[in-house]
C-alpha positions as a LaTeX table, in Angstrom:
\begin{tabular}{lrrr}
\hline
Residue & $x$ (\AA) & $y$ (\AA) & $z$ (\AA) \\
\hline
Unk1 & 49.40 & 93.31 & $-69.40$ \\
Unk2 & 45.32 & 92.53 & $-68.04$ \\
Unk3 & 44.07 & 95.51 & $-66.25$ \\
Unk4 & 41.88 & 94.23 & $-63.30$ \\
Unk5 & 38.65 & 95.59 & $-61.80$ \\
Unk6 & 39.67 & 96.48 & $-58.16$ \\
Unk7 & 38.31 & 93.59 & $-55.65$ \\
Unk8 & 37.95 & 95.72 & $-52.39$ \\
Unk9 & 36.88 & 94.23 & $-48.81$ \\
Unk10 & 34.83 & 92.13 & $-47.73$ \\
Unk11 & 35.26 & 90.46 & $-51.03$ \\
Unk12 & 36.07 & 86.72 & $-50.47$ \\
Unk13 & 39.60 & 85.37 & $-51.28$ \\
Unk14 & 39.94 & 81.95 & $-52.07$ \\
Unk15 & 43.03 & 80.12 & $-51.35$ \\
Unk16 & 44.19 & 76.85 & $-53.36$ \\
Unk17 & 46.53 & 75.09 & $-50.71$ \\
Unk18 & 46.32 & 74.94 & $-46.94$ \\
Unk19 & 49.82 & 75.39 & $-46.01$ \\
Unk20 & 51.80 & 77.98 & $-43.73$ \\
Unk21 & 52.03 & 80.44 & $-46.93$ \\
Unk22 & 48.19 & 80.07 & $-47.34$ \\
Unk23 & 48.04 & 80.97 & $-43.54$ \\
Unk24 & 49.91 & 83.97 & $-43.86$ \\
Unk25 & 48.41 & 85.29 & $-46.80$ \\
Unk26 & 44.85 & 84.77 & $-44.95$ \\
Unk27 & 46.32 & 86.43 & $-41.94$ \\
Unk28 & 47.16 & 89.48 & $-44.00$ \\
Unk29 & 43.71 & 89.25 & $-46.25$ \\
Unk30 & 41.63 & 88.94 & $-42.88$ \\
Unk31 & 43.28 & 92.08 & $-41.26$ \\
Unk32 & 42.48 & 94.18 & $-44.32$ \\
Unk33 & 38.65 & 93.11 & $-44.11$ \\
Unk34 & 38.52 & 90.39 & $-46.64$ \\
Unk35 & 36.73 & 87.10 & $-46.15$ \\
Unk36 & 38.92 & 84.18 & $-46.64$ \\
Unk37 & 38.27 & 80.44 & $-47.90$ \\
Unk38 & 40.48 & 77.64 & $-48.12$ \\
Unk39 & 40.56 & 74.52 & $-50.50$ \\
Unk40 & 42.71 & 71.90 & $-48.79$ \\
Unk41 & 42.81 & 67.86 & $-48.11$ \\
Unk42 & 43.38 & 68.05 & $-44.88$ \\
Unk43 & 40.92 & 69.13 & $-42.07$ \\
Unk44 & 41.93 & 72.00 & $-39.84$ \\
Unk45 & 45.14 & 72.58 & $-41.74$ \\
Unk46 & 47.27 & 75.55 & $-41.43$ \\
Unk47 & 45.44 & 78.09 & $-43.57$ \\
Unk48 & 42.06 & 76.72 & $-42.55$ \\
Unk49 & 42.57 & 77.66 & $-38.88$ \\
Unk50 & 42.57 & 81.68 & $-39.60$ \\
Unk51 & 39.68 & 81.31 & $-42.45$ \\
Unk52 & 36.17 & 81.77 & $-42.84$ \\
Unk53 & 35.77 & 78.52 & $-44.46$ \\
Unk54 & 37.23 & 75.14 & $-45.84$ \\
Unk55 & 36.65 & 73.11 & $-48.61$ \\
Unk56 & 37.85 & 69.59 & $-48.04$ \\
Unk57 & 38.96 & 67.89 & $-51.08$ \\
Unk58 & 41.89 & 67.07 & $-53.11$ \\
Unk59 & 43.22 & 69.80 & $-55.38$ \\
Unk60 & 42.42 & 68.36 & $-58.70$ \\
Unk61 & 38.91 & 67.96 & $-57.35$ \\
Unk62 & 36.86 & 69.98 & $-60.05$ \\
Unk63 & 33.76 & 70.00 & $-58.17$ \\
Unk64 & 35.45 & 71.42 & $-55.19$ \\
Unk65 & 37.44 & 73.97 & $-57.45$ \\
Unk66 & 33.99 & 74.78 & $-58.74$ \\
Unk67 & 32.78 & 75.28 & $-55.33$ \\
Unk68 & 35.46 & 77.67 & $-54.32$ \\
Unk69 & 34.96 & 79.84 & $-57.38$ \\
Unk70 & 31.36 & 80.08 & $-56.29$ \\
Unk71 & 32.28 & 81.01 & $-52.83$ \\
Unk72 & 35.10 & 83.29 & $-53.99$ \\
Unk73 & 35.62 & 87.10 & $-55.68$ \\
Unk74 & 38.95 & 86.08 & $-56.55$ \\
Unk75 & 41.18 & 82.87 & $-56.37$ \\
Unk76 & 44.94 & 82.55 & $-55.54$ \\
Unk77 & 46.94 & 79.54 & $-54.83$ \\
Unk78 & 49.86 & 79.19 & $-52.39$ \\
Unk79 & 52.29 & 76.55 & $-54.32$ \\
Unk80 & 53.02 & 75.58 & $-57.59$ \\
Unk81 & 51.94 & 71.79 & $-57.79$ \\
Unk82 & 48.39 & 72.78 & $-58.86$ \\
Unk83 & 46.76 & 71.04 & $-62.00$ \\
Unk84 & 46.61 & 73.71 & $-64.54$ \\
Unk85 & 43.54 & 71.70 & $-65.93$ \\
Unk86 & 41.44 & 72.24 & $-62.95$ \\
Unk87 & 41.87 & 76.14 & $-63.08$ \\
Unk88 & 42.05 & 76.43 & $-66.98$ \\
Unk89 & 38.53 & 77.93 & $-67.26$ \\
Unk90 & 38.91 & 80.58 & $-65.20$ \\
Unk91 & 39.20 & 84.05 & $-66.20$ \\
Unk92 & 42.33 & 86.54 & $-65.13$ \\
Unk93 & 39.60 & 88.37 & $-63.29$ \\
Unk94 & 38.93 & 85.49 & $-61.25$ \\
Unk95 & 42.69 & 84.38 & $-61.11$ \\
Unk96 & 44.84 & 87.15 & $-61.81$ \\
Unk97 & 47.87 & 84.94 & $-61.39$ \\
Unk98 & 46.39 & 83.13 & $-64.62$ \\
Unk99 & 47.41 & 79.14 & $-65.28$ \\
Unk100 & 50.32 & 80.22 & $-67.61$ \\
Unk101 & 52.61 & 81.20 & $-64.47$ \\
Unk102 & 52.20 & 77.75 & $-62.79$ \\
Unk103 & 52.74 & 75.78 & $-66.40$ \\
Unk104 & 56.09 & 77.85 & $-66.66$ \\
Unk105 & 57.59 & 77.37 & $-62.75$ \\
Unk106 & 55.47 & 74.40 & $-62.11$ \\
Unk107 & 58.10 & 72.55 & $-64.87$ \\
Unk108 & 61.64 & 73.12 & $-64.33$ \\
Unk109 & 62.21 & 72.30 & $-68.27$ \\
Unk110 & 60.09 & 75.24 & $-69.14$ \\
Unk111 & 61.08 & 77.42 & $-66.43$ \\
Unk112 & 64.91 & 77.10 & $-67.37$ \\
Unk113 & 63.90 & 77.76 & $-71.13$ \\
Unk114 & 61.60 & 81.05 & $-69.97$ \\
Unk115 & 64.65 & 82.29 & $-68.15$ \\
Unk116 & 67.09 & 82.09 & $-71.33$ \\
Unk117 & 64.13 & 83.49 & $-73.69$ \\
Unk118 & 64.59 & 86.66 & $-71.03$ \\
Unk119 & 68.19 & 86.81 & $-71.29$ \\
Unk120 & 68.76 & 85.69 & $-67.68$ \\
Unk121 & 71.75 & 83.56 & $-66.79$ \\
Unk122 & 70.66 & 79.97 & $-65.45$ \\
Unk123 & 73.03 & 76.79 & $-64.49$ \\
Unk124 & 73.47 & 74.25 & $-67.14$ \\
Unk125 & 70.70 & 72.19 & $-67.82$ \\
Unk126 & 69.43 & 69.46 & $-70.11$ \\
Unk127 & 66.10 & 67.07 & $-70.40$ \\
Unk128 & 66.82 & 63.53 & $-69.19$ \\
Unk129 & 64.01 & 61.10 & $-70.06$ \\
Unk130 & 65.86 & 57.71 & $-70.18$ \\
Unk131 & 69.05 & 56.12 & $-70.31$ \\
Unk132 & 70.59 & 57.80 & $-73.59$ \\
Unk133 & 69.16 & 61.03 & $-72.69$ \\
Unk134 & 70.89 & 60.71 & $-69.32$ \\
Unk135 & 74.28 & 59.29 & $-70.69$ \\
Unk136 & 74.19 & 62.46 & $-73.60$ \\
Unk137 & 73.28 & 64.81 & $-70.53$ \\
Unk138 & 76.11 & 63.79 & $-68.33$ \\
Unk139 & 78.48 & 64.23 & $-71.38$ \\
Unk140 & 77.41 & 67.44 & $-72.28$ \\
Unk141 & 77.25 & 69.17 & $-68.39$ \\
Unk142 & 79.59 & 67.07 & $-66.89$ \\
Unk143 & 80.19 & 66.10 & $-63.19$ \\
Unk144 & 79.17 & 66.58 & $-60.46$ \\
Unk145 & 75.46 & 67.52 & $-61.33$ \\
Unk146 & 71.90 & 67.20 & $-59.66$ \\
Unk147 & 69.19 & 65.31 & $-61.05$ \\
Unk148 & 66.01 & 66.67 & $-60.30$ \\
Unk149 & 62.16 & 65.64 & $-61.83$ \\
Unk150 & 61.11 & 68.16 & $-63.92$ \\
Unk151 & 57.73 & 68.69 & $-62.06$ \\
Unk152 & 56.80 & 68.63 & $-58.41$ \\
Unk153 & 59.98 & 68.13 & $-55.54$ \\
Unk154 & 60.54 & 70.62 & $-52.96$ \\
Unk155 & 63.16 & 70.95 & $-50.30$ \\
Unk156 & 65.16 & 68.37 & $-51.28$ \\
Unk157 & 62.71 & 65.97 & $-52.35$ \\
Unk158 & 62.59 & 64.67 & $-56.25$ \\
Unk159 & 66.38 & 65.11 & $-56.28$ \\
Unk160 & 69.15 & 63.05 & $-56.62$ \\
Unk161 & 73.14 & 64.33 & $-56.42$ \\
Unk162 & 75.08 & 62.91 & $-59.40$ \\
Unk163 & 78.85 & 62.91 & $-58.42$ \\
Unk164 & 80.23 & 60.10 & $-60.19$ \\
Unk165 & 79.31 & 56.70 & $-62.25$ \\
Unk166 & 78.32 & 55.25 & $-58.58$ \\
Unk167 & 75.34 & 57.51 & $-58.47$ \\
Unk168 & 73.78 & 56.56 & $-62.06$ \\
Unk169 & 71.81 & 53.46 & $-60.49$ \\
Unk170 & 69.72 & 56.01 & $-58.27$ \\
Unk171 & 69.36 & 58.44 & $-61.04$ \\
Unk172 & 67.64 & 55.79 & $-62.93$ \\
Unk173 & 65.09 & 55.19 & $-60.31$ \\
Unk174 & 64.21 & 58.84 & $-60.72$ \\
Unk175 & 63.94 & 59.39 & $-64.56$ \\
Unk176 & 62.92 & 56.10 & $-65.16$ \\
Unk177 & 59.43 & 57.15 & $-63.00$ \\
Unk178 & 59.19 & 60.64 & $-64.32$ \\
Unk179 & 60.71 & 63.21 & $-66.83$ \\
Unk180 & 63.74 & 64.93 & $-65.07$ \\
Unk181 & 66.47 & 67.76 & $-66.20$ \\
Unk182 & 69.90 & 67.40 & $-65.18$ \\
Unk183 & 71.48 & 70.72 & $-63.90$ \\
Unk184 & 74.97 & 71.12 & $-63.60$ \\
Unk185 & 76.95 & 72.54 & $-60.08$ \\
Unk186 & 78.62 & 75.77 & $-60.17$ \\
Unk187 & 80.67 & 77.11 & $-57.75$ \\
Unk188 & 78.72 & 80.06 & $-55.93$ \\
Unk189 & 79.86 & 82.28 & $-52.94$ \\
Unk190 & 76.14 & 82.83 & $-51.69$ \\
Unk191 & 72.50 & 81.35 & $-52.38$ \\
Unk192 & 70.13 & 84.45 & $-52.48$ \\
Unk193 & 66.42 & 85.51 & $-53.35$ \\
Unk194 & 64.29 & 88.58 & $-54.13$ \\
Unk195 & 60.49 & 88.62 & $-53.80$ \\
Unk196 & 59.08 & 90.74 & $-56.84$ \\
Unk197 & 55.37 & 91.55 & $-57.53$ \\
Unk198 & 53.46 & 94.16 & $-59.68$ \\
Unk199 & 50.44 & 96.29 & $-59.44$ \\
Unk200 & 47.71 & 96.54 & $-61.60$ \\
Unk201 & 49.09 & 99.57 & $-63.22$ \\
Unk202 & 52.32 & 97.46 & $-64.14$ \\
Unk203 & 54.27 & 99.32 & $-61.46$ \\
Unk204 & 56.82 & 96.77 & $-60.16$ \\
Unk205 & 57.90 & 96.44 & $-56.62$ \\
Unk206 & 60.88 & 94.16 & $-55.12$ \\
Unk207 & 61.87 & 93.58 & $-51.69$ \\
Unk208 & 65.39 & 93.56 & $-50.20$ \\
Unk209 & 67.38 & 90.43 & $-50.93$ \\
Unk210 & 67.98 & 87.81 & $-48.79$ \\
Unk211 & 70.71 & 85.82 & $-48.19$ \\
Unk212 & 69.87 & 82.04 & $-47.43$ \\
Unk213 & 71.76 & 79.28 & $-45.76$ \\
Unk214 & 70.51 & 75.96 & $-46.18$ \\
Unk215 & 70.58 & 72.06 & $-44.33$ \\
Unk216 & 69.87 & 69.44 & $-46.22$ \\
Unk217 & 68.60 & 71.04 & $-49.30$ \\
Unk218 & 66.26 & 73.12 & $-46.77$ \\
Unk219 & 65.90 & 76.70 & $-46.02$ \\
Unk220 & 67.46 & 77.02 & $-42.40$ \\
Unk221 & 68.18 & 80.79 & $-42.15$ \\
Unk222 & 67.69 & 84.04 & $-44.09$ \\
Unk223 & 69.97 & 87.12 & $-43.73$ \\
Unk224 & 68.52 & 90.37 & $-44.66$ \\
Unk225 & 69.61 & 92.45 & $-46.36$ \\
Unk226 & 72.13 & 90.00 & $-47.83$ \\
Unk227 & 75.87 & 91.01 & $-47.35$ \\
Unk228 & 76.45 & 91.23 & $-50.86$ \\
Unk229 & 77.69 & 94.65 & $-53.23$ \\
Unk230 & 75.35 & 97.03 & $-54.61$ \\
Unk231 & 76.34 & 96.08 & $-58.12$ \\
Unk232 & 74.94 & 92.56 & $-57.47$ \\
Unk233 & 71.90 & 93.77 & $-55.61$ \\
Unk234 & 71.42 & 96.02 & $-58.42$ \\
Unk235 & 71.62 & 92.63 & $-60.66$ \\
Unk236 & 69.48 & 90.69 & $-58.98$ \\
Unk237 & 66.67 & 93.57 & $-59.41$ \\
Unk238 & 66.86 & 93.96 & $-62.84$ \\
Unk239 & 66.76 & 90.08 & $-63.43$ \\
Unk240 & 63.53 & 90.10 & $-61.08$ \\
Unk241 & 61.98 & 93.07 & $-63.34$ \\
Unk242 & 62.35 & 91.13 & $-66.71$ \\
Unk243 & 60.87 & 88.01 & $-65.01$ \\
Unk244 & 58.07 & 90.33 & $-63.80$ \\
Unk245 & 57.69 & 91.78 & $-67.18$ \\
Unk246 & 58.18 & 88.33 & $-69.17$ \\
Unk247 & 55.53 & 86.86 & $-66.97$ \\
Unk248 & 53.17 & 89.95 & $-66.63$ \\
Unk249 & 53.06 & 89.03 & $-62.98$ \\
Unk250 & 50.19 & 89.43 & $-60.52$ \\
Unk251 & 50.84 & 88.43 & $-57.09$ \\
Unk252 & 54.50 & 87.70 & $-55.44$ \\
Unk253 & 57.05 & 85.61 & $-56.83$ \\
Unk254 & 60.16 & 84.48 & $-55.31$ \\
Unk255 & 63.38 & 83.97 & $-57.18$ \\
Unk256 & 66.29 & 82.08 & $-55.89$ \\
Unk257 & 69.78 & 83.19 & $-57.15$ \\
Unk258 & 73.41 & 82.15 & $-56.84$ \\
Unk259 & 76.13 & 84.78 & $-56.49$ \\
Unk260 & 79.43 & 83.15 & $-57.92$ \\
Unk261 & 82.52 & 84.08 & $-56.76$ \\
Unk262 & 83.39 & 86.74 & $-59.24$ \\
Unk263 & 79.92 & 88.78 & $-58.44$ \\
Unk264 & 77.76 & 87.64 & $-61.02$ \\
Unk265 & 74.15 & 86.50 & $-60.40$ \\
Unk266 & 72.73 & 82.77 & $-62.02$ \\
Unk267 & 68.72 & 82.23 & $-61.22$ \\
Unk268 & 68.23 & 79.13 & $-60.27$ \\
Unk269 & 64.62 & 78.74 & $-59.69$ \\
Unk270 & 61.31 & 80.68 & $-59.44$ \\
Unk271 & 58.48 & 80.18 & $-57.15$ \\
Unk272 & 55.12 & 81.75 & $-58.19$ \\
Unk273 & 53.88 & 82.55 & $-54.65$ \\
Unk274 & 55.41 & 84.17 & $-51.45$ \\
Unk275 & 58.37 & 82.56 & $-50.23$ \\
Unk276 & 59.96 & 81.10 & $-47.24$ \\
Unk277 & 63.01 & 83.60 & $-47.58$ \\
Unk278 & 60.43 & 86.71 & $-47.51$ \\
Unk279 & 59.03 & 85.80 & $-43.90$ \\
Unk280 & 61.18 & 88.77 & $-42.61$ \\
Unk281 & 59.13 & 91.11 & $-44.30$ \\
Unk282 & 55.93 & 90.76 & $-41.82$ \\
Unk283 & 58.27 & 92.58 & $-39.08$ \\
Unk284 & 60.95 & 93.95 & $-40.97$ \\
Unk285 & 59.41 & 96.01 & $-43.98$ \\
Unk286 & 56.77 & 98.40 & $-44.04$ \\
Unk287 & 54.44 & 95.92 & $-46.62$ \\
Unk288 & 54.88 & 92.49 & $-45.90$ \\
Unk289 & 55.38 & 89.74 & $-48.92$ \\
Unk290 & 51.84 & 88.49 & $-47.74$ \\
Unk291 & 50.03 & 91.92 & $-47.82$ \\
Unk292 & 51.63 & 92.85 & $-51.42$ \\
Unk293 & 50.28 & 89.66 & $-52.68$ \\
Unk294 & 47.22 & 90.31 & $-51.36$ \\
Unk295 & 47.21 & 93.95 & $-53.00$ \\
Unk296 & 48.25 & 92.72 & $-56.10$ \\
Unk297 & 45.77 & 89.99 & $-56.92$ \\
Unk298 & 42.70 & 92.39 & $-56.02$ \\
Unk299 & 44.42 & 95.16 & $-57.98$ \\
Unk300 & 45.53 & 97.55 & $-55.28$ \\
Unk301 & 48.36 & 99.80 & $-55.25$ \\
Unk302 & 51.42 & 98.82 & $-53.71$ \\
Unk303 & 53.95 & 101.56 & $-52.05$ \\
Unk304 & 57.69 & 101.60 & $-52.73$ \\
Unk305 & 59.10 & 98.89 & $-50.22$ \\
Unk306 & 61.63 & 99.35 & $-47.73$ \\
Unk307 & 63.38 & 97.63 & $-44.98$ \\
Unk308 & 62.58 & 99.20 & $-41.30$ \\
Unk309 & 65.65 & 97.47 & $-39.63$ \\
Unk310 & 68.03 & 94.46 & $-40.60$ \\
Unk311 & 66.90 & 90.93 & $-39.88$ \\
Unk312 & 67.39 & 87.09 & $-39.54$ \\
Unk313 & 64.71 & 84.86 & $-40.02$ \\
Unk314 & 65.40 & 81.10 & $-39.30$ \\
Unk315 & 63.44 & 78.09 & $-39.73$ \\
Unk316 & 61.67 & 75.66 & $-37.14$ \\
Unk317 & 62.21 & 72.15 & $-38.38$ \\
Unk318 & 60.78 & 69.16 & $-36.70$ \\
Unk319 & 61.36 & 69.19 & $-32.75$ \\
Unk320 & 62.91 & 72.88 & $-33.03$ \\
Unk321 & 59.58 & 73.88 & $-33.00$ \\
Unk322 & 59.05 & 72.66 & $-28.88$ \\
Unk323 & 62.64 & 73.86 & $-28.15$ \\
Unk324 & 61.36 & 76.95 & $-29.86$ \\
Unk325 & 58.39 & 76.93 & $-27.23$ \\
Unk326 & 60.08 & 76.61 & $-24.34$ \\
Unk327 & 62.60 & 79.32 & $-25.25$ \\
Unk328 & 60.02 & 82.04 & $-25.45$ \\
Unk329 & 60.02 & 83.00 & $-22.07$ \\
Unk330 & 63.52 & 84.20 & $-21.94$ \\
Unk331 & 62.91 & 85.33 & $-25.78$ \\
Unk332 & 61.39 & 88.89 & $-25.84$ \\
Unk333 & 62.67 & 89.88 & $-28.54$ \\
Unk334 & 61.52 & 87.19 & $-30.75$ \\
Unk335 & 58.88 & 87.17 & $-33.25$ \\
Unk336 & 57.77 & 83.72 & $-33.09$ \\
Unk337 & 55.57 & 81.86 & $-35.70$ \\
Unk338 & 53.96 & 78.62 & $-35.32$ \\
Unk339 & 52.06 & 77.16 & $-38.22$ \\
Unk340 & 49.42 & 74.97 & $-35.94$ \\
Unk341 & 50.49 & 71.82 & $-38.10$ \\
Unk342 & 49.00 & 68.64 & $-36.43$ \\
Unk343 & 51.95 & 66.37 & $-36.79$ \\
Unk344 & 55.70 & 67.31 & $-35.90$ \\
Unk345 & 58.00 & 65.50 & $-38.21$ \\
Unk346 & 61.84 & 65.37 & $-38.75$ \\
Unk347 & 62.86 & 68.26 & $-41.34$ \\
Unk348 & 59.30 & 69.23 & $-41.58$ \\
Unk349 & 58.65 & 73.20 & $-41.56$ \\
Unk350 & 56.33 & 74.09 & $-38.14$ \\
Unk351 & 57.31 & 77.81 & $-37.52$ \\
Unk352 & 59.89 & 80.19 & $-38.04$ \\
Unk353 & 61.30 & 83.11 & $-35.88$ \\
Unk354 & 62.34 & 86.79 & $-36.97$ \\
Unk355 & 64.93 & 88.65 & $-35.10$ \\
Unk356 & 64.84 & 92.57 & $-36.06$ \\
Unk357 & 67.43 & 94.82 & $-34.86$ \\
Unk358 & 70.03 & 97.57 & $-35.29$ \\
Unk359 & 73.29 & 95.10 & $-35.46$ \\
Unk360 & 72.87 & 92.15 & $-38.32$ \\
Unk361 & 76.00 & 90.53 & $-36.61$ \\
Unk362 & 74.24 & 90.44 & $-33.27$ \\
Unk363 & 71.14 & 88.85 & $-34.76$ \\
Unk364 & 72.86 & 86.07 & $-36.41$ \\
Unk365 & 74.90 & 85.52 & $-33.33$ \\
Unk366 & 71.49 & 84.97 & $-31.42$ \\
Unk367 & 70.10 & 82.55 & $-34.28$ \\
Unk368 & 73.36 & 80.36 & $-33.82$ \\
Unk369 & 72.96 & 80.46 & $-30.07$ \\
Unk370 & 69.71 & 78.77 & $-30.65$ \\
Unk371 & 70.77 & 76.12 & $-32.99$ \\
Unk372 & 73.82 & 75.47 & $-30.67$ \\
Unk373 & 71.48 & 74.53 & $-27.65$ \\
Unk374 & 71.97 & 71.34 & $-26.11$ \\
Unk375 & 69.87 & 68.45 & $-27.97$ \\
Unk376 & 70.36 & 70.28 & $-31.36$ \\
Unk377 & 73.72 & 70.53 & $-33.22$ \\
Unk378 & 77.35 & 70.39 & $-32.25$ \\
Unk379 & 77.99 & 73.50 & $-34.44$ \\
Unk380 & 75.98 & 75.65 & $-35.55$ \\
Unk381 & 75.40 & 75.69 & $-39.84$ \\
Unk382 & 74.59 & 79.53 & $-39.70$ \\
Unk383 & 77.71 & 80.85 & $-41.22$ \\
Unk384 & 79.15 & 84.66 & $-39.89$ \\
\hline
\end{tabular}
């Protein structure tokens, strides 16, 4: 493992990507005394609103990347769809996460194969590049299944449910454009995730396991700790350790998993940066996932991570943000986060709320109460 020289405040951290993850990274870094810059094509993006400077440019603009390198002591990225070519020149000291992590997690085919090499179970999968390979994949994996683009895609984008032959035309529109992967559907009891990081000394730290509930393929609610047996938590943390060691991890990485009805764990996806389901850690843990990320990439030690109290986090999608703002006058217990995005669009993540307390069921009920308010949904999608 690469041993990094510690990067101390007031050094400058350059972030590639200016969304809410970058914003929360920057807020954590600023609180520790670092200076922060961001490269993002959108002027006054969420990260830029809390940074020292912004370079307005596309992510594959080599000149802009060089400018960010020149102004920064260390670089990080807040999402995986970054061109590895533009970063390939960087040393591990400049980019502790490295480009191999991006290459593996940015391609679902490579990611699934990496997990298999580590002896970690996944759903059945097969590569799809044309009609013949699609038919072979369906014959091997069976239906129902999900066709996903190998690269890119998030929150349900770049995906097509394949339930029967009626969905084949829609599938063709996807695999005729870009390489894809067909993943088998499995019966599962819960969707969960865990954040993992590693110190410069090779000490692996894992966060509490979050239980996640989705709406339209978008994470809506996380319940922490997950309501699963200790034996399942141990499985998840064992896999997280294997992943971190196999990747020689620097920074925080999110691992999404399925828990089957017989209490076995299947790893679904990796995210090479802090994750939506880890936002609760800002208020509910002794160290947030964002502070842990900054500490890891800067070569600083990270204490053992523990949860202070039970927590529920729910995303604010679209006009839920407006309703949440209005509800603040009667919600003194809310930890409210508004990302400052310029445009409100349906299903767009615009903020989140974290509830922290002594009784997990009470917190879940409060999240349900907000979702059930008039103008939202007739029945909450959050399950007790």
